[in-house]
XYZ file of C-alpha atoms in Angstrom:
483
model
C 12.290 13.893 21.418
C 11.481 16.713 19.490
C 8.555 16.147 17.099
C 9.183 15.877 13.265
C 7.507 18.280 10.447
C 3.864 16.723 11.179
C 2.874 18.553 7.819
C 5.016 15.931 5.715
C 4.420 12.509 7.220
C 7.105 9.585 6.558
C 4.894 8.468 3.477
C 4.807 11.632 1.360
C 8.370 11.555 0.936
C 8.944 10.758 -2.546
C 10.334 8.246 -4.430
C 14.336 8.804 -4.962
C 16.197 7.170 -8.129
C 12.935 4.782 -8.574
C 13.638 1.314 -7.843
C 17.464 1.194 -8.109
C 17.807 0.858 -4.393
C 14.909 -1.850 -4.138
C 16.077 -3.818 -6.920
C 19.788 -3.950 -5.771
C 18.722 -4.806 -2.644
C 17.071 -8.019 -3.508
C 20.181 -9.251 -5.692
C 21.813 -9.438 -2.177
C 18.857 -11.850 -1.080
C 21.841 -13.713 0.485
C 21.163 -12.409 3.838
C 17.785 -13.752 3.670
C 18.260 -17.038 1.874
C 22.531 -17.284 2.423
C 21.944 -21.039 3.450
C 20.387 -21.987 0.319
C 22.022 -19.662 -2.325
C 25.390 -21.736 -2.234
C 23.808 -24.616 -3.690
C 22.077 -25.230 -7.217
C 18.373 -25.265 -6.983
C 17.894 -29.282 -7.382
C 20.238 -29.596 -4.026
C 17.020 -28.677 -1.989
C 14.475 -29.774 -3.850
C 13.728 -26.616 -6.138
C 11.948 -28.869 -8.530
C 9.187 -29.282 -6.092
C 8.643 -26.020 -4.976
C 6.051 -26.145 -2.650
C 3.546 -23.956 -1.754
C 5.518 -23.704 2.139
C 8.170 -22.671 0.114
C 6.117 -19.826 -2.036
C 4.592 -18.359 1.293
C 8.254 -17.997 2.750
C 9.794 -16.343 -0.595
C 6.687 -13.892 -0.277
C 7.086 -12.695 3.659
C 10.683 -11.934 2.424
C 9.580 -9.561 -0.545
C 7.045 -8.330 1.317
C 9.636 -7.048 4.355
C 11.477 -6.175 1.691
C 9.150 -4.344 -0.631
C 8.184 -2.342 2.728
C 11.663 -1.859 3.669
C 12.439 0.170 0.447
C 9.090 1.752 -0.926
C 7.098 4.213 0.709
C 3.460 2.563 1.901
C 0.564 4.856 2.412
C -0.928 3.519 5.963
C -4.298 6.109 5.794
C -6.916 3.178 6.638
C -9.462 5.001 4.580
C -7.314 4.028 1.075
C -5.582 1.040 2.712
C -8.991 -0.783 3.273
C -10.462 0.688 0.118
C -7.998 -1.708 -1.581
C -8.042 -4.736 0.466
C -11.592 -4.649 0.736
C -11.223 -5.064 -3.256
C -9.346 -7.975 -3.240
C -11.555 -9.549 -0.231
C -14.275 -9.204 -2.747
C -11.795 -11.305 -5.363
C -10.826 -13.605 -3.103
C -14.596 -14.777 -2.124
C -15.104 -15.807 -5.701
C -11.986 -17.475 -6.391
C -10.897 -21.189 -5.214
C -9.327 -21.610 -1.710
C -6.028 -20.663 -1.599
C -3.769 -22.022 0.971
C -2.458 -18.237 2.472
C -4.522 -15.050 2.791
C -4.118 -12.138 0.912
C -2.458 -8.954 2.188
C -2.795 -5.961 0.464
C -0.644 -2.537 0.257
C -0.873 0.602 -1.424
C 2.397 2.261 -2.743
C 3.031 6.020 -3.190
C 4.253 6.061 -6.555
C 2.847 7.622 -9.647
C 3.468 4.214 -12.241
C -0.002 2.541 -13.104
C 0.925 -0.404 -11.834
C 0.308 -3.611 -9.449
C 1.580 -6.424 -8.902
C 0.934 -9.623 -6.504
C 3.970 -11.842 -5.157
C 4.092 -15.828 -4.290
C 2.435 -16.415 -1.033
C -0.529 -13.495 -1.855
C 0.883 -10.348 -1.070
C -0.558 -7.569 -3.436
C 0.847 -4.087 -3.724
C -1.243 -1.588 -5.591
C 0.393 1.870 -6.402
C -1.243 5.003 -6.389
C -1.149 5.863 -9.492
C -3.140 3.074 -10.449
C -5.860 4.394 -8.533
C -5.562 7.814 -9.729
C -5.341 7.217 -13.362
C -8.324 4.717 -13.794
C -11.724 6.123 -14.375
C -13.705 3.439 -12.775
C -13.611 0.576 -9.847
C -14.051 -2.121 -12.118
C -10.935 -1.379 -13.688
C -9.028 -1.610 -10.196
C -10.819 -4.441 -9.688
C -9.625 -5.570 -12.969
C -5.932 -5.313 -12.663
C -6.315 -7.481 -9.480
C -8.106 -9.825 -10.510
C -5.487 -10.390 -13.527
C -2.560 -10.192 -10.901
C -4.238 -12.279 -8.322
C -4.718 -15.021 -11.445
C -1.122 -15.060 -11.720
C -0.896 -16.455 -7.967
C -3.910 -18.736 -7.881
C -2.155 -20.211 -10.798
C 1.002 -20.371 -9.662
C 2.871 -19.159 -12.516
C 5.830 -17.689 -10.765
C 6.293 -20.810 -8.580
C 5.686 -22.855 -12.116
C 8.437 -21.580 -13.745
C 10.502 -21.683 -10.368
C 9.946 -25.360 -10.711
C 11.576 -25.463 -14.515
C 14.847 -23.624 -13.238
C 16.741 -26.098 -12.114
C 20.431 -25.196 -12.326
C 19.464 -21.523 -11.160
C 20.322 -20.891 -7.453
C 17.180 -19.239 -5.416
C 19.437 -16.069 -4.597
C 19.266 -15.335 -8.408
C 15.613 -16.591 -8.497
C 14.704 -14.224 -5.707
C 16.871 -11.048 -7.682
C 15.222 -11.925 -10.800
C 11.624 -12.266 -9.552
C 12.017 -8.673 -8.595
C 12.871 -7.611 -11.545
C 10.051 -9.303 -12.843
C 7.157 -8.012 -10.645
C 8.705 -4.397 -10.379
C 9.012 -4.170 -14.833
C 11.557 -3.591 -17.165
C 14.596 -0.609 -17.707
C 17.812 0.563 -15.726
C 16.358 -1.358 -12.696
C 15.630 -4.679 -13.809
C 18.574 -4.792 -16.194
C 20.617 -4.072 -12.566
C 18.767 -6.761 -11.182
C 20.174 -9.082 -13.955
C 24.185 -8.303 -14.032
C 25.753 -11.333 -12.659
C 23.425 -14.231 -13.671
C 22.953 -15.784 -16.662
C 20.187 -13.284 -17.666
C 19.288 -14.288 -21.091
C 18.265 -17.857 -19.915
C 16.697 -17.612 -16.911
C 14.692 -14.297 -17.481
C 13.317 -16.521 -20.536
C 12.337 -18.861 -17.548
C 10.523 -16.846 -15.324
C 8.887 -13.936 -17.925
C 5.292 -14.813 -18.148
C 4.504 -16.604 -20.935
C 2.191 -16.178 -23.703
C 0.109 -18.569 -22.222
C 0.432 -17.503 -18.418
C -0.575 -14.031 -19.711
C -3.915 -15.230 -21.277
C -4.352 -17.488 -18.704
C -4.481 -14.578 -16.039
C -6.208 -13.119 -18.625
C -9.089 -15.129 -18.800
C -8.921 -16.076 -15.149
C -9.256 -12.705 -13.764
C -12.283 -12.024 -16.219
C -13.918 -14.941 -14.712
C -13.240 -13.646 -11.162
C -14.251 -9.858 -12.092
C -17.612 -11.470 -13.282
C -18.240 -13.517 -10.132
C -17.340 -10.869 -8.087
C -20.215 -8.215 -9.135
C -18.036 -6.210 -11.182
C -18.481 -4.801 -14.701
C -16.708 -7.177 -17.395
C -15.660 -4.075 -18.926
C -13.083 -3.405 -16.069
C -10.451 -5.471 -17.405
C -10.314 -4.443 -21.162
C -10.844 -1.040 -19.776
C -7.534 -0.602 -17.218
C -5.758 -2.090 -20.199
C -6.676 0.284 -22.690
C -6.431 2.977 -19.648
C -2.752 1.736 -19.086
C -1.991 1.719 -22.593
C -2.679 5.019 -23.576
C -1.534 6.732 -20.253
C 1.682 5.036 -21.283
C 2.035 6.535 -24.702
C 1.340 9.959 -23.214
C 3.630 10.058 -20.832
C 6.602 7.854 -23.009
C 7.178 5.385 -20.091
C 7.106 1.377 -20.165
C 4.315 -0.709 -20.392
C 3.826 -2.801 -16.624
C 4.382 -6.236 -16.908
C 0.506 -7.167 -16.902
C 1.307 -5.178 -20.574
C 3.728 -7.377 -21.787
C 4.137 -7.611 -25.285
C 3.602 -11.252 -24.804
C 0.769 -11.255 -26.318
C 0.283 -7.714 -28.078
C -1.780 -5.388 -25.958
C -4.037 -4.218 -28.603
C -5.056 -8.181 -28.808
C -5.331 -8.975 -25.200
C -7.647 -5.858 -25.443
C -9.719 -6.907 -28.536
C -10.261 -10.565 -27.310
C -11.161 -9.504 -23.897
C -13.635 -7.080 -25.306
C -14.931 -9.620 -27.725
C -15.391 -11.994 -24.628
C -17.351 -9.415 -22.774
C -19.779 -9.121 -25.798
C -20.906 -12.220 -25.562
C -21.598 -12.555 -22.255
C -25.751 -12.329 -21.426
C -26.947 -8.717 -20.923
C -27.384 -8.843 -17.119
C -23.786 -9.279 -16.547
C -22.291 -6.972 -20.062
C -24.837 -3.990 -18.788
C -23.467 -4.050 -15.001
C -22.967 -0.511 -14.022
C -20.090 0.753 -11.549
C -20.542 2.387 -8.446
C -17.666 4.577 -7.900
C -18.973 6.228 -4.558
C -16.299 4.997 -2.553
C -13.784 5.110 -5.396
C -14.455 8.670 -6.125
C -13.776 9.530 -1.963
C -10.289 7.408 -2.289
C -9.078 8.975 -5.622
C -9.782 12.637 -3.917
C -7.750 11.682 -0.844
C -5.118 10.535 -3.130
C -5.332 13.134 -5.119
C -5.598 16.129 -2.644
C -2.834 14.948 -0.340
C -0.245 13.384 -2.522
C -0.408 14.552 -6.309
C 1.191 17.571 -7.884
C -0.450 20.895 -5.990
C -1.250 22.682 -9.001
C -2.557 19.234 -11.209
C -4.780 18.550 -8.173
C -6.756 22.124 -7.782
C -7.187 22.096 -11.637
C -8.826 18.881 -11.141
C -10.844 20.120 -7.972
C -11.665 23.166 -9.883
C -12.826 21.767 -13.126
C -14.701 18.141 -12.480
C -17.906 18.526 -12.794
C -18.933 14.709 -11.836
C -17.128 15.069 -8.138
C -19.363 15.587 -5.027
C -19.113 19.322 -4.609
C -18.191 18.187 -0.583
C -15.138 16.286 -1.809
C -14.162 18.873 -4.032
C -14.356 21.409 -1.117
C -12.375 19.110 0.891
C -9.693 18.575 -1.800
C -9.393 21.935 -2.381
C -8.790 22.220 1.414
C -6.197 19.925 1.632
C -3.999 20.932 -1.202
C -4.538 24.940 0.365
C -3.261 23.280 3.744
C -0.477 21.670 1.683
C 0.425 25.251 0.654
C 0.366 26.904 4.127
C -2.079 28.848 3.044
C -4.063 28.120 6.155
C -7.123 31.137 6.280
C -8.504 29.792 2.867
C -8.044 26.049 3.791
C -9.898 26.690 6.551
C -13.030 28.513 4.688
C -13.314 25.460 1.867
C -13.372 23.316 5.068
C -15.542 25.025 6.905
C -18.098 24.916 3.292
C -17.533 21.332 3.162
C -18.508 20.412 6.846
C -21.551 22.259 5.668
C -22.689 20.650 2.896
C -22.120 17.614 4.499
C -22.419 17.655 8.055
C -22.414 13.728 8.959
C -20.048 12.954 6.108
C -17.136 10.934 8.325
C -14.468 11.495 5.825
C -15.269 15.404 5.195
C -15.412 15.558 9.546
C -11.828 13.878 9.760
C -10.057 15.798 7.370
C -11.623 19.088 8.952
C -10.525 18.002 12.657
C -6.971 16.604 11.506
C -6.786 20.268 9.675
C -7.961 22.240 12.759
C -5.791 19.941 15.051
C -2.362 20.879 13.117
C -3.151 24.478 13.066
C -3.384 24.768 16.950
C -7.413 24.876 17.439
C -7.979 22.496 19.565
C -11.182 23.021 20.594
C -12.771 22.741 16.832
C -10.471 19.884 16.076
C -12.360 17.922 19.392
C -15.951 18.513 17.933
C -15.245 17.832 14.027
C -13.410 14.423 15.070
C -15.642 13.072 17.803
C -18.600 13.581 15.466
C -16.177 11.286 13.022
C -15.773 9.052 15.119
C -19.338 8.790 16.253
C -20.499 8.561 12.037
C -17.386 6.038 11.731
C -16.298 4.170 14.665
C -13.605 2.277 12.407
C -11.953 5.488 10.954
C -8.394 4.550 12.531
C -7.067 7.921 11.466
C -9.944 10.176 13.023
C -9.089 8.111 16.601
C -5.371 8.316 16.216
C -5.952 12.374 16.061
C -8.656 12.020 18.658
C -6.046 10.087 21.008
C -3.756 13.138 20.009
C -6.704 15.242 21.390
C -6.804 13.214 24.367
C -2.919 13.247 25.587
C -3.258 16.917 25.095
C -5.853 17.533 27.818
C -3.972 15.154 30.110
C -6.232 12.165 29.545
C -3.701 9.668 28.990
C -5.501 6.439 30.129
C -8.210 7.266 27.500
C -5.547 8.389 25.128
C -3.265 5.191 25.451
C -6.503 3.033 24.727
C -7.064 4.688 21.589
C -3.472 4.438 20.344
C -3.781 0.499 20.958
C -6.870 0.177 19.392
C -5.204 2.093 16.458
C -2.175 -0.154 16.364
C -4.034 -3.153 16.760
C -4.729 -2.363 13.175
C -1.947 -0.209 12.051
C 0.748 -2.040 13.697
C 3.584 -0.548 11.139
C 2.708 2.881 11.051
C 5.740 4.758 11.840
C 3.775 8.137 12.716
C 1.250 6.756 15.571
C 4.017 4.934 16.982
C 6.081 8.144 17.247
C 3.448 9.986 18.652
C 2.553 6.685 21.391
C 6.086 7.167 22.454
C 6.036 11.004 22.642
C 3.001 10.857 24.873
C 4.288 8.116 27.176
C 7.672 9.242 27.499
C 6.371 12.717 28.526
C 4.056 10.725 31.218
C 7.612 9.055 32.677
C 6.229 6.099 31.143
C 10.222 5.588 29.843
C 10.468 2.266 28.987
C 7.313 2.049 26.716
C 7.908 5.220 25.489
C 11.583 4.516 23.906
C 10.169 1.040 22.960
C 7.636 3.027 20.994
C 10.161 5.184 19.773
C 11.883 2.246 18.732
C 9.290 0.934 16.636
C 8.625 4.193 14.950
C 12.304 4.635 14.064
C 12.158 0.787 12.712
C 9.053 1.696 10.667
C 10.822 4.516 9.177
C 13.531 2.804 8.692
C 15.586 4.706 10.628
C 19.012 2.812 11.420
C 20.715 5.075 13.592
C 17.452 5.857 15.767
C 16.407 2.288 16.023
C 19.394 1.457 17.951
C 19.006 4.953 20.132
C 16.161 3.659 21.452
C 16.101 0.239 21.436
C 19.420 0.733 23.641
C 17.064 3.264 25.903
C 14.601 0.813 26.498
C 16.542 -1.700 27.303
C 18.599 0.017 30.498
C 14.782 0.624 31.391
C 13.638 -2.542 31.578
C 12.636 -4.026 34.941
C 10.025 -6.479 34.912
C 9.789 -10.512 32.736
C 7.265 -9.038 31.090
C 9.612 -5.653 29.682
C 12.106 -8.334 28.675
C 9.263 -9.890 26.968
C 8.333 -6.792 24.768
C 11.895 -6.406 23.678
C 12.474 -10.226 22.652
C 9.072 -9.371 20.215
C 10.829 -6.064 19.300
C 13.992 -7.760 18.261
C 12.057 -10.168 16.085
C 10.471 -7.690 14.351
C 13.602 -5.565 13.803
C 15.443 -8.861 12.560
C 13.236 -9.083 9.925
C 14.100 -5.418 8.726
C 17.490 -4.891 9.437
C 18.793 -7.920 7.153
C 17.380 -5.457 4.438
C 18.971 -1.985 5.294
């Protein structure tokens, strides 16, 4: 069981060949849907889609969506972003499934939300936008698009299209245009039923006007909307990619921008003059920034923004050093950021998790337990603190941790590799290979999956082992029709 490179966790690894993979995966959406994809969509009732119906097609691209892109777990951006959308989601009509929210490491300014409420944000979204409002913006325009149920509207109209090709070609809609979604296309009748399920004009202004109303209700500045556009727009240009599909040309973007802005002019004062607070933003974008952008891009930025906290721009600046190996200097911007701010949760973690992977032990313990002390919910200061824990031989403490960590990060690869480590070491077998297991399923790790999974099964002994492995298999079911 010998540990992987800790330095690079499973999510950092970047994206290979974009999409292809993803988007060729879910033209085979026979293994998910094979019963159905014989038949034409009438033969089950396609014309009344229901909403039962939506929130199944979403759990499938969700697994799938998970199965192929790599999801940031850090619980510090994670809950950043579905905290966002909780905010939405109290202003907007009941909807009939919750939202769940994930953040994608992938440097596209885009987002996009599926039927059944799943949202997936990607990082450079977050990155690239200069204030919250304008995340909140792009959500509220994406989470329009569900509450209004344009995907499962046009689903409805498609009658002579199977749902295999309705599932391929939804991906290509929600993941935009190119090599990818033309792949996504090549057997179906492409020209007809991508005229079916591209957002119309009026689905687009709908979402449009929608998600202003939501932004508004929700606290946020108008502006945010007309902002991420114009953001988006010009980022675009710059770098010669494709617009997202919140862009589409359908309408012109220039005119979604100008009516939105027009719309935001005449709102009353108190609600055109709301002002952003981009505390919290500003901590997620350096996190983002420091531990998953382009080294040199990031210590530019650290070195030359003059509106950051200078304790997040310490911390950056450690991170990115770390990132380099160059561990002495990392560990003197660290050591000025725990200064300046010395009960700053986020600034402790990042210190402790950096003195923890460089072998000091004993300043990792004090730097994380006063995180955890400021921030009892920081999930990634008490997985590290667990870490801590195992360590000095204090497993009982350690394994409560790790549950409480999983209880809310039940698909991180990395804290399930590190539960199984630290059990298997303890002759704890059985739980430690099932751990194992679940890591290796996480990472979506084939070969290692079945390693264990075999492991832990010779191991187990009691109703209640058998028991674990039945919920194992369901979970790896889900996966496995994807790899």
């Amino acid at each position: 069981m010998a540990a992987p490179e800790f330095t690079i966790p499973r999510y950092r690894r970047p994206v290979r060949r974009r999409y292809a993979a993803l988007l060729i995966a879910v033209l085979c959406l026979n293994l998910v849907l094979a019963p159905l994809a014989a038949a034409p969509a009438h033969a089950f009732g396609f014309g009344e889609f229901t909403v039962k119906d939506e929130i199944e097609l979403g759990k499938k691209f969700r697994v799938l969506v998970k199965s192929r892109l790599p999801i940031i777990e850090d619980p510090e951006i994670a809950d950043y972003v579905r905290e966002l959308v909780a905010r939405l989601q109290a202003v907007i009509p009941p909807q009939p499934f919750p939202f769940e929210t994930s953040v994608v490491l992938d440097n596209n300014m885009n987002a996009f939300a599926t039927p059944g409420g799943y949202v997936f944000v990607y990082t450079g979204l977050l990155l690239n936008l200069e204030n919250e409002s304008e995340v909140a913006g792009v959500l509220a325009h994406e989470l329009a698009h569900v509450t209004q149920r344009h995907v499962a509207k046009r689903i409805e109209a498609a009658q002579k299209v199977s749902l295999l090709s309705m599932a391929g070609l939804l991906a290509g809609l929600l993941l935009g245009k190119g090599e990818a979604k033309d792949a996504m296309l090549f057997g179906t009748a492409a020209a007809t039923q991508a005229a079916m399920l591209n957002y119309s004009r009026t689905d687009e202004r709908e979402a449009d006007q929608m998600g202003m109303q939501y932004l508004i209700k929700a606290g946020f500045s108008p502006w945010g909307l007309p902002g991420a556009f114009k953001h988006i727009q010009n980022q675009q240009w710059r770098s010669g990619g494709g617009v997202p599909q919140y862009l589409s040309t359908h309408p012109d973007v220039q005119q979604r921008i100008q009516y939105l802005s027009n719309q935001v002019r005449l709102l009353p004062a108190a609600q055109r003059e709301i002002k952003d607070d981009n505390t919290r933003f500003r901590r997620i974008q350096t996190l983002i920034r420091a531990r998953f952008a382009d080294q040199e891009a990031a210590m530019h930025y650290f070195n030359n923004s003059g509106t950051l906290p200078p304790e997040l721009a310490l911390m950056g600046k450690g991170i990115v050093y770390a990132r380099q190996n160059k561990i002495s200097t990392a560990a003197e911007f660290f050591d000025q950021a725990v200064s300046l701010a010395p009960s700053d949760a986020l600034v402790l973690r990042e210190a402790g998790r950096f003195h923890y992977n460089k072998g000091d032990s004993k300043r990792a313990a004090g730097l994380l337990q006063r995180a955890v002390m400021n921030n009892p919910h920081d999930l990634m200061a008490l997985f590290f603190f667990a870490r801590l824990l195992a360590d000095n031989g204090q497993v009982d403490k350690a394994v409560e941790y790790y549950r409480q960590v999983l209880q809310k990060l039940p698909e991180d690869s990395e804290v399930h590799y590190y539960y199984g480590r630290m059990l298997g070491e303890n002759n704890r077998l059985f739980e430690g290979h099932l751990q194992l297991a679940y890591s290796a399923l996480y990472a979506n790790n084939k070969r290692k999956v079945e390693f264990h999974r075999k492991q832990a099964e010779t191991l187990a002994r009691t109703e209640d082992d058998k028991a674990e492995l039945e919920r194992f298999d369901t979970r790896h079911a889900e996966r496995a029709e994807f790899w």
